[in-house]
Amino acid sequence: MTVQVKGLVQGVGYRPFVYRMAMQHHLTGWVVNRTDGVMIRVEGIASHMAGFMEDLRNLAPVVAQVDEVIIDQDLPEGLTGFSILASQDLGDETSEICPDIAVCPDCLADILNQPHRLHYPFVNCTNCGPRFSIIRSFPYDRVNTAMSVFKMCEQCQAEYDDINDRRFHAQPVACNSCGPVYTLHIGKHCTDNLQEVIEQSAAVINNGGLLAIKGLGGFHLMCDATNDAAVSNMRQLKQREGKPFAVMFRDLESLKIYGEAGEAEVSSLTSWRRPVVIIGNKNKLAHGVTLGLNTLGAFLPYMPIHYLLFGHINTPAIVLTSGNIADEPVIISNNLAMSTFSELTNGVITYNRDIVNRSDDSVVRIILDKERILRRSRGYVPQPLRLSYDVNGILAVGAELSGCFCIGKENRAYLSQHIGDLKNHETFQFFEESVSRFQQLFRIKPIKIAADLHPDYLSTRYATSLGLPVVYVQHHHAHIASCMAENNVDEQVIGLAFDGTGYGTDGHTWGSEFLVCDYSVFTRYSHFAYMPLPGGDLVTHEPWRMGLALLYQAFGVDLMQLRLPLLEYAGRKKCSLLIEAMEKDINCPLSCGAGRLFDAVASITGLCHAARFHAEAPMRLESAIIPDITDSYDTEISDVISFIPAIRQMVKDMEGNTDVGIIATRFHNALCNASLQVAQRIRKSTGITSVALSGGIFQNKYISEKLEMLLVNDNFTVYTHSHVPCNDGGIALGQLAIAGSKISK
Ligand code: ZN
Ligand code: ZN
Ligand code: FE
């Protein structure tokens, strides 16, 4: 019998596992890594083979993910023994490259017990360790990784060659006598004695200092998350005013002292991917960590050095944030880290192995008990998504603010790691480098490009410059197609795409779209009423401008009589100027972006007049929600959806001193109720019963849960994101799916 296994089965200890299972079930044959998966040949008694197949399904290594098993019942050849054959390279049919894996419990035990790995901070095995972050080219062999410069010692080599050893063919295998080492630099002093590195670093943290430390996919900055002064120094160093910091906890018990994590959160927190998980915040850490938000980005140790450090650090919680300044990409080179951080921090920890592929920590949130990825990077990339049709040779370049591209190989979509804001020069270079890296790793030469319709996005300009045919895709159509592709939906759907901004086909900015679409065409059925953006792009940093715009739509010039914190904040003079600008239509482009409506409400309620980071206003508004409140404001639904009635009721509530939490909740409920009603209308007129939800607004847990429940209870089939971000980090997949469907037609 021949068994072909496709999926994430390489670089994860799958072949030794097959070998052990074959031995246990007394089968003969072989197993081989091929570029299109793992191929197994087994011969023996039928009942043994059945037992083998059962174990193959149930006992696979945790990291392995089997997508497809193809069994061929051919005649036995009378093979003797069982062997692991040398890998065959089948040209372009590449196999998968595994994401980076958190250090496993066996390896953590080894650093306490194995003489040649005592306290060794780069311990790894077939089941754990660096993968994507160290690979330069395909296939995944040590010579093609950042480990190529480290010659294995005899002991490591023996383990690497021994099929019964946990390090059999573990490409990054290393120990105290042959692998990479850490160095701590404090001022002019430096040491690579591990004990000193750990103790002196811990002392810096214990004394309230800041450290830069080289991680798996880039440098991190670290400080005590319970120390106010340290956290505020960190904000200065990062030039980051308000964006919350991620916090790494010593262990799950400590985490639960500071945050609320249910079963699903715990399962993500402890998974081998070790993402940052958005959990409930008990607000017991230094105030500067989240500045009062009711959520907290938390994660657990995943590199051996994290565990070693926590052994000496007093605090159970450290801020561990990406090692970069402002919007620049995370630093990966030792030299740049030294020149950037040595004066700004109290110490820099480097190591002498290169980071080849930059990857930030991934971020997930649990919504309706399902893991939703918000930032897809370390631990997830470059695992492909399997589509229901071919997207071979298509490069989709994504949007701009949350840069991320996607490249197609047969029916597999390889989504890049989170890249960041392409408007930053260094980030754009990172984008270009990663595009070539992916082409090389997966052996794809693009023949067609998919890009956003926005002519000024840097990604679009890049696409146009390549000299290949380009499919330009409307932003919100791409959002919905991304959700459809992730769920392998191949029918017409009602698509609700809610986000901040996207280029519309009517020359205005869109972002509250009710589409009827498949992969090839879309019809815009409805949207929120257009709002003027007084001051154009300024509104994204100044939500109060949106507040004023909505008040103007609801009350006209009478808005000046209202008793609202917004008017005090902005001052009457500024308000009059903007009203005049709106009356005369000077620098007031139109938008129907749902994000702008959230901005307006955040300011009218006094929760956020000025945004210090992207999406702060909607986050503050969500943070104010009181879950038990079920009543709602009114909206007016005609061809478009108007929130003017809601704004009027909200202002009345504000003037009557209603709790802002109640106001925020009524607004959220209004948005969900209106969306349900419009979906019902579309169903009535088209007969379509499936709804796909996408766009950055669905990062909002309350909206996502409430709207999905409303739709499901009304017998809609609802598709949502899980493995791909609903924000612009998922746009590239939708572009790819749309361009691919046009190829197949
Ligand atoms: Zn391990
Ligand atoms: Zn060694
Ligand atoms: Fe978007």
mmCIF file of C-alpha atoms and ligand atoms in Angstrom, residues 475 479 499 501 728 731, ligand 3:
data_model
loop_
_atom_site.group_PDB
_atom_site.id
_atom_site.type_symbol
_atom_site.label_atom_id
_atom_site.label_comp_id
_atom_site.label_asym_id
_atom_site.label_seq_id
_atom_site.Cartn_x
_atom_site.Cartn_y
_atom_site.Cartn_z
ATOM 1 C CA HIS A 475 -10.712 46.836 -1.657
ATOM 2 C CA HIS A 479 -12.035 41.622 1.907
ATOM 3 C CA ASP A 499 -13.424 48.945 7.807
ATOM 4 C CA THR A 501 -11.064 53.113 4.392
ATOM 5 C CA ASP A 728 -6.025 44.625 5.620
ATOM 6 C CA ILE A 731 -6.576 41.627 1.649
HETATM 7 FE FE FE B 3 -9.715 47.340 4.663
#
